[in-house]
Amino acid sequence: MKKLGFLFLAVTLWGCSTTKNINNSHEKWVTLFNGKDIKDWNVKIHHHDYNVNFGNTFRVEDGIIKVRYDQYGDFNDQFGHLYYKTPFSYYHLKLKYRMVGELQKGAPSYTLRNSGLMFHSQDPKTMPKEQDWPISIEMQFLGGLSDGHPRPTGNMCSPGTDIFYQGKLYDGHCLDSKSKTYDGDQWVSAELIVLGDSLVTHIINGDTVLQYSKPQIGGGVANRYDPKIKIDRKALTQGFIALQSEGQPVDFKDIQIMELTHQNKKKSN
């Protein structure tokens, strides 16, 4: 019993230490997608000007944001993103997604059953017409290929950005999570907890699958951006969130956010 008492005390103290900088008294969930339209969202698709929703890529049907390419023809690297209208800094976001249908003709093979949520993104108004990817961090969503091989979801990718993982600058573009593989067209619940330019946590179906810290501008992959925007080593304290279209039909729903207030925030190492 004495050992159990010490264990309970240790767990309690740990819990307090991880939440002491977050004040929960005024936090509440806010719905970002009203289930009817995307009037609160803005579009930027590669090869097109800001707010041109080419081919009705992002549409609302049956209370769902659907990403479709039936008006495209060849995909032609028309990578797109649907941005909520305001940026966020310190928050807990949750949504549900599912992979549906077939990869669009001409889309890169790596985009098969592949989509994502961009966050801490640059303002889409600052993206030139020919910029392919926004400078941002991505919570990558991958669907299983029903081949018996693991394919985790809730991964991290970093177009034009860098992160720290396990205390060190991560030198890759994508970082796999430890999630399960989700085959078929099942709905998957994803949550993202972002503490400014400090700790970032990815959660899939209730399980914490990845954590990293110090999101900042840097790295490659994003192309033809305005050089005034890409200031390497600049900490990403806030930015826009966006749903991705890159050739795979995908559905999104139940998008909610809880902004987190904080006091005397300390950066994570």
Tab-separated table of N, CA, C and O in Angstrom, residues 152-223:
chain	number	residue	atom	x	y	z
A	152	PRO	N	1.216	3.613	-40.745
A	152	PRO	CA	0.702	4.477	-39.683
A	152	PRO	C	0.117	5.774	-40.226
A	152	PRO	O	0.468	6.239	-41.315
A	153	THR	N	-0.768	6.366	-39.461
A	153	THR	CA	-1.349	7.658	-39.779
A	153	THR	C	-1.065	8.625	-38.634
A	153	THR	O	-0.528	8.233	-37.600
A	154	GLY	N	-1.414	9.895	-38.835
A	154	GLY	CA	-1.081	10.897	-37.816
A	154	GLY	C	0.405	11.183	-37.779
A	154	GLY	O	0.966	11.501	-36.734
A	155	ASN	N	1.056	11.087	-38.935
A	155	ASN	CA	2.489	11.353	-39.031
A	155	ASN	C	2.756	12.854	-39.116
A	155	ASN	O	1.828	13.661	-39.197
A	156	MET	N	4.021	13.245	-39.160
A	156	MET	CA	4.397	14.647	-39.313
A	156	MET	C	5.166	14.817	-40.624
A	156	MET	O	6.048	14.023	-40.940
A	157	CYS	N	4.799	15.834	-41.399
A	157	CYS	CA	5.595	16.242	-42.555
A	157	CYS	C	5.838	17.750	-42.460
A	157	CYS	O	5.085	18.465	-41.795
A	158	SER	N	6.879	18.233	-43.141
A	158	SER	CA	7.344	19.597	-42.860
A	158	SER	C	7.711	20.371	-44.133
A	158	SER	O	8.889	20.612	-44.389
A	159	PRO	N	6.720	20.780	-44.930
A	159	PRO	CA	7.037	21.591	-46.104
A	159	PRO	C	7.505	22.997	-45.724
A	159	PRO	O	6.742	23.791	-45.172
A	160	GLY	N	8.775	23.279	-45.988
A	160	GLY	CA	9.328	24.593	-45.667
A	160	GLY	C	9.513	24.850	-44.193
A	160	GLY	O	9.629	26.002	-43.765
A	161	THR	N	9.565	23.775	-43.403
A	161	THR	CA	9.657	23.929	-41.951
A	161	THR	C	10.584	22.882	-41.345
A	161	THR	O	11.021	21.944	-42.009
A	162	ASP	N	10.859	23.040	-40.063
A	162	ASP	CA	11.647	22.093	-39.277
A	162	ASP	C	10.977	21.888	-37.925
A	162	ASP	O	10.212	22.750	-37.463
A	163	ILE	N	11.314	20.762	-37.283
A	163	ILE	CA	10.846	20.503	-35.923
A	163	ILE	C	11.991	19.890	-35.125
A	163	ILE	O	13.006	19.460	-35.688
A	164	PHE	N	11.830	19.844	-33.813
A	164	PHE	CA	12.752	19.126	-32.947
A	164	PHE	C	12.055	17.849	-32.477
A	164	PHE	O	10.898	17.889	-32.062
A	165	TYR	N	12.771	16.734	-32.572
A	165	TYR	CA	12.229	15.445	-32.132
A	165	TYR	C	13.228	14.797	-31.190
A	165	TYR	O	14.414	14.691	-31.514
A	166	GLN	N	12.751	14.414	-30.017
A	166	GLN	CA	13.604	13.822	-28.986
A	166	GLN	C	14.809	14.721	-28.687
A	166	GLN	O	15.923	14.254	-28.515
A	167	GLY	N	14.535	16.019	-28.648
A	167	GLY	CA	15.549	16.984	-28.243
A	167	GLY	C	16.521	17.416	-29.326
A	167	GLY	O	17.411	18.225	-29.065
A	168	LYS	N	16.348	16.907	-30.562
A	168	LYS	CA	17.276	17.236	-31.634
A	168	LYS	C	16.525	17.717	-32.869
A	168	LYS	O	15.390	17.308	-33.112
A	169	LEU	N	17.179	18.561	-33.659
A	169	LEU	CA	16.610	19.004	-34.916
A	169	LEU	C	16.424	17.794	-35.824
A	169	LEU	O	17.366	17.052	-36.093
A	170	TYR	N	15.197	17.570	-36.275
A	170	TYR	CA	14.907	16.406	-37.109
A	170	TYR	C	15.306	16.713	-38.546
A	170	TYR	O	14.934	17.754	-39.098
A	171	ASP	N	16.079	15.804	-39.171
A	171	ASP	CA	16.633	16.103	-40.491
A	171	ASP	C	15.854	15.473	-41.642
A	171	ASP	O	16.286	15.521	-42.797
A	172	GLY	N	14.686	14.888	-41.365
A	172	GLY	CA	13.870	14.317	-42.427
A	172	GLY	C	12.666	15.189	-42.750
A	172	GLY	O	12.360	16.148	-42.038
A	173	HIS	N	11.981	14.849	-43.834
A	173	HIS	CA	10.788	15.605	-44.209
A	173	HIS	C	9.544	15.078	-43.494
A	173	HIS	O	8.703	15.863	-43.061
A	174	CYS	N	9.416	13.757	-43.379
A	174	CYS	CA	8.268	13.162	-42.695
A	174	CYS	C	8.745	12.273	-41.549
A	174	CYS	O	9.833	11.698	-41.616
A	175	LEU	N	7.928	12.180	-40.527
A	175	LEU	CA	8.248	11.398	-39.336
A	175	LEU	C	7.044	10.535	-38.996
A	175	LEU	O	5.956	11.056	-38.744
A	176	ASP	N	7.218	9.213	-39.029
A	176	ASP	CA	6.114	8.302	-38.769
A	176	ASP	C	5.690	8.324	-37.308
A	176	ASP	O	6.518	8.433	-36.403
A	177	SER	N	4.392	8.172	-37.106
A	177	SER	CA	3.854	8.020	-35.767
A	177	SER	C	3.876	6.540	-35.385
A	177	SER	O	4.332	5.692	-36.162
A	178	LYS	N	3.352	6.238	-34.219
A	178	LYS	CA	3.258	4.847	-33.780
A	178	LYS	C	1.798	4.371	-33.801
A	178	LYS	O	1.397	3.507	-33.037
A	179	SER	N	1.009	4.926	-34.722
A	179	SER	CA	-0.405	4.580	-34.775
A	179	SER	C	-0.637	3.204	-35.397
A	179	SER	O	0.248	2.621	-36.040
A	180	LYS	N	-1.859	2.729	-35.247
A	180	LYS	CA	-2.297	1.524	-35.931
A	180	LYS	C	-2.542	1.851	-37.408
A	180	LYS	O	-2.542	3.018	-37.811
A	181	THR	N	-2.770	0.816	-38.215
A	181	THR	CA	-3.113	0.989	-39.627
A	181	THR	C	-4.627	0.907	-39.778
A	181	THR	O	-5.273	0.047	-39.180
A	182	TYR	N	-5.188	1.825	-40.569
A	182	TYR	CA	-6.633	1.868	-40.765
A	182	TYR	C	-6.958	1.675	-42.249
A	182	TYR	O	-6.747	2.572	-43.066
A	183	ASP	N	-7.428	0.466	-42.583
A	183	ASP	CA	-7.778	0.132	-43.961
A	183	ASP	C	-9.196	0.581	-44.288
A	183	ASP	O	-9.991	0.918	-43.408
A	184	GLY	N	-9.524	0.545	-45.577
A	184	GLY	CA	-10.892	0.798	-46.012
A	184	GLY	C	-11.324	2.245	-45.876
A	184	GLY	O	-10.499	3.158	-45.800
A	185	ASP	N	-12.655	2.428	-45.839
A	185	ASP	CA	-13.213	3.783	-45.811
A	185	ASP	C	-13.789	4.140	-44.441
A	185	ASP	O	-14.718	4.943	-44.329
A	186	GLN	N	-13.230	3.549	-43.389
A	186	GLN	CA	-13.707	3.833	-42.039
A	186	GLN	C	-13.336	5.253	-41.622
A	186	GLN	O	-12.313	5.804	-42.026
A	187	TRP	N	-14.183	5.853	-40.787
A	187	TRP	CA	-13.875	7.158	-40.212
A	187	TRP	C	-12.790	6.999	-39.155
A	187	TRP	O	-12.831	6.065	-38.351
A	188	VAL	N	-11.835	7.909	-39.150
A	188	VAL	CA	-10.755	7.920	-38.169
A	188	VAL	C	-10.783	9.261	-37.443
A	188	VAL	O	-10.908	10.319	-38.073
A	189	SER	N	-10.695	9.229	-36.123
A	189	SER	CA	-10.680	10.452	-35.322
A	189	SER	C	-9.248	10.923	-35.121
A	189	SER	O	-8.388	10.143	-34.701
A	190	ALA	N	-9.009	12.189	-35.427
A	190	ALA	CA	-7.676	12.772	-35.269
A	190	ALA	C	-7.768	14.003	-34.371
A	190	ALA	O	-8.693	14.796	-34.487
A	191	GLU	N	-6.795	14.139	-33.484
A	191	GLU	CA	-6.710	15.306	-32.615
A	191	GLU	C	-5.293	15.860	-32.659
A	191	GLU	O	-4.321	15.115	-32.778
A	192	LEU	N	-5.213	17.173	-32.549
A	192	LEU	CA	-3.932	17.863	-32.592
A	192	LEU	C	-3.906	18.869	-31.454
A	192	LEU	O	-4.800	19.707	-31.342
A	193	ILE	N	-2.899	18.778	-30.596
A	193	ILE	CA	-2.727	19.746	-29.519
A	193	ILE	C	-1.456	20.538	-29.804
A	193	ILE	O	-0.359	19.970	-29.895
A	194	VAL	N	-1.617	21.831	-29.994
A	194	VAL	CA	-0.503	22.712	-30.372
A	194	VAL	C	-0.328	23.776	-29.300
A	194	VAL	O	-1.259	24.531	-29.001
A	195	LEU	N	0.853	23.840	-28.731
A	195	LEU	CA	1.164	24.836	-27.702
A	195	LEU	C	2.138	25.856	-28.286
A	195	LEU	O	3.332	25.873	-27.979
A	196	GLY	N	1.625	26.713	-29.172
A	196	GLY	CA	2.447	27.748	-29.787
A	196	GLY	C	3.655	27.165	-30.489
A	196	GLY	O	3.537	26.255	-31.317
A	197	ASP	N	4.836	27.682	-30.154
A	197	ASP	CA	6.069	27.152	-30.749
A	197	ASP	C	6.750	26.183	-29.783
A	197	ASP	O	7.952	25.952	-29.859
A	198	SER	N	5.963	25.589	-28.893
A	198	SER	CA	6.492	24.642	-27.916
A	198	SER	C	6.136	23.216	-28.332
A	198	SER	O	6.557	22.741	-29.380
A	199	LEU	N	5.320	22.528	-27.565
A	199	LEU	CA	5.040	21.110	-27.777
A	199	LEU	C	3.856	20.897	-28.719
A	199	LEU	O	2.858	21.604	-28.644
A	200	VAL	N	3.976	19.894	-29.605
A	200	VAL	CA	2.900	19.487	-30.503
A	200	VAL	C	2.620	18.003	-30.267
A	200	VAL	O	3.543	17.189	-30.208
A	201	THR	N	1.336	17.655	-30.134
A	201	THR	CA	0.938	16.277	-29.865
A	201	THR	C	-0.086	15.821	-30.901
A	201	THR	O	-1.062	16.521	-31.170
A	202	HIS	N	0.143	14.629	-31.480
A	202	HIS	CA	-0.790	14.018	-32.421
A	202	HIS	C	-1.516	12.870	-31.718
A	202	HIS	O	-0.878	12.017	-31.092
A	203	ILE	N	-2.840	12.806	-31.866
A	203	ILE	CA	-3.662	11.767	-31.245
A	203	ILE	C	-4.548	11.138	-32.318
A	203	ILE	O	-5.205	11.863	-33.078
A	204	ILE	N	-4.559	9.818	-32.396
A	204	ILE	CA	-5.403	9.098	-33.342
A	204	ILE	C	-6.302	8.128	-32.574
A	204	ILE	O	-5.803	7.294	-31.814
A	205	ASN	N	-7.607	8.254	-32.788
A	205	ASN	CA	-8.592	7.401	-32.109
A	205	ASN	C	-8.312	7.271	-30.606
A	205	ASN	O	-8.395	6.188	-30.022
A	206	GLY	N	-7.950	8.407	-30.011
A	206	GLY	CA	-7.752	8.459	-28.563
A	206	GLY	C	-6.368	8.108	-28.079
A	206	GLY	O	-6.070	8.266	-26.886
A	207	ASP	N	-5.475	7.652	-28.969
A	207	ASP	CA	-4.123	7.273	-28.575
A	207	ASP	C	-3.118	8.341	-28.995
A	207	ASP	O	-3.117	8.781	-30.163
A	208	THR	N	-2.256	8.771	-28.068
A	208	THR	CA	-1.170	9.680	-28.416
A	208	THR	C	-0.144	8.911	-29.233
A	208	THR	O	0.416	7.920	-28.774
A	209	VAL	N	0.096	9.365	-30.481
A	209	VAL	CA	0.943	8.602	-31.396
A	209	VAL	C	2.233	9.318	-31.772
A	209	VAL	O	3.146	8.700	-32.340
A	210	LEU	N	2.339	10.617	-31.454
A	210	LEU	CA	3.557	11.349	-31.817
A	210	LEU	C	3.606	12.660	-31.046
A	210	LEU	O	2.581	13.321	-30.856
A	211	GLN	N	4.819	13.023	-30.597
A	211	GLN	CA	5.048	14.328	-29.975
A	211	GLN	C	6.375	14.881	-30.473
A	211	GLN	O	7.348	14.140	-30.659
A	212	TYR	N	6.423	16.196	-30.664
A	212	TYR	CA	7.654	16.872	-31.060
A	212	TYR	C	7.532	18.335	-30.639
A	212	TYR	O	6.503	18.746	-30.071
A	213	SER	N	8.552	19.119	-30.909
A	213	SER	CA	8.551	20.486	-30.383
A	213	SER	C	9.256	21.453	-31.325
A	213	SER	O	9.818	21.074	-32.359
A	214	LYS	N	9.217	22.721	-30.949
A	214	LYS	CA	9.901	23.824	-31.627
A	214	LYS	C	9.638	23.901	-33.129
A	214	LYS	O	10.580	23.940	-33.933
A	215	PRO	N	8.385	23.931	-33.571
A	215	PRO	CA	8.120	24.124	-34.998
A	215	PRO	C	8.671	25.473	-35.463
A	215	PRO	O	8.495	26.489	-34.790
A	216	GLN	N	9.328	25.468	-36.620
A	216	GLN	CA	9.981	26.679	-37.103
A	216	GLN	C	10.118	26.622	-38.619
A	216	GLN	O	10.046	25.557	-39.235
A	217	ILE	N	10.311	27.776	-39.236
A	217	ILE	CA	10.524	27.829	-40.678
A	217	ILE	C	11.914	27.283	-40.998
A	217	ILE	O	12.873	27.509	-40.273
A	218	GLY	N	12.022	26.550	-42.098
A	218	GLY	CA	13.298	25.946	-42.506
A	218	GLY	C	13.040	24.812	-43.483
A	218	GLY	O	11.923	24.618	-43.952
A	219	GLY	N	14.064	24.056	-43.802
A	219	GLY	CA	13.866	22.879	-44.635
A	219	GLY	C	13.473	23.206	-46.063
A	219	GLY	O	13.486	24.354	-46.497
A	220	GLY	N	13.124	22.152	-46.817
A	220	GLY	CA	12.807	22.297	-48.229
A	220	GLY	C	11.393	21.862	-48.541
A	220	GLY	O	10.485	22.055	-47.753
A	221	VAL	N	11.215	21.278	-49.735
A	221	VAL	CA	9.959	20.713	-50.261
A	221	VAL	C	9.030	21.794	-50.811
A	221	VAL	O	8.553	21.689	-51.941
A	222	ALA	N	8.722	22.829	-50.062
A	222	ALA	CA	7.902	23.916	-50.595
A	222	ALA	C	8.699	24.655	-51.665
A	222	ALA	O	9.897	24.926	-51.496
A	223	ASN	N	8.033	24.995	-52.762
A	223	ASN	CA	8.723	25.604	-53.904
A	223	ASN	C	7.999	26.846	-54.415
A	223	ASN	O	6.784	26.959	-54.312
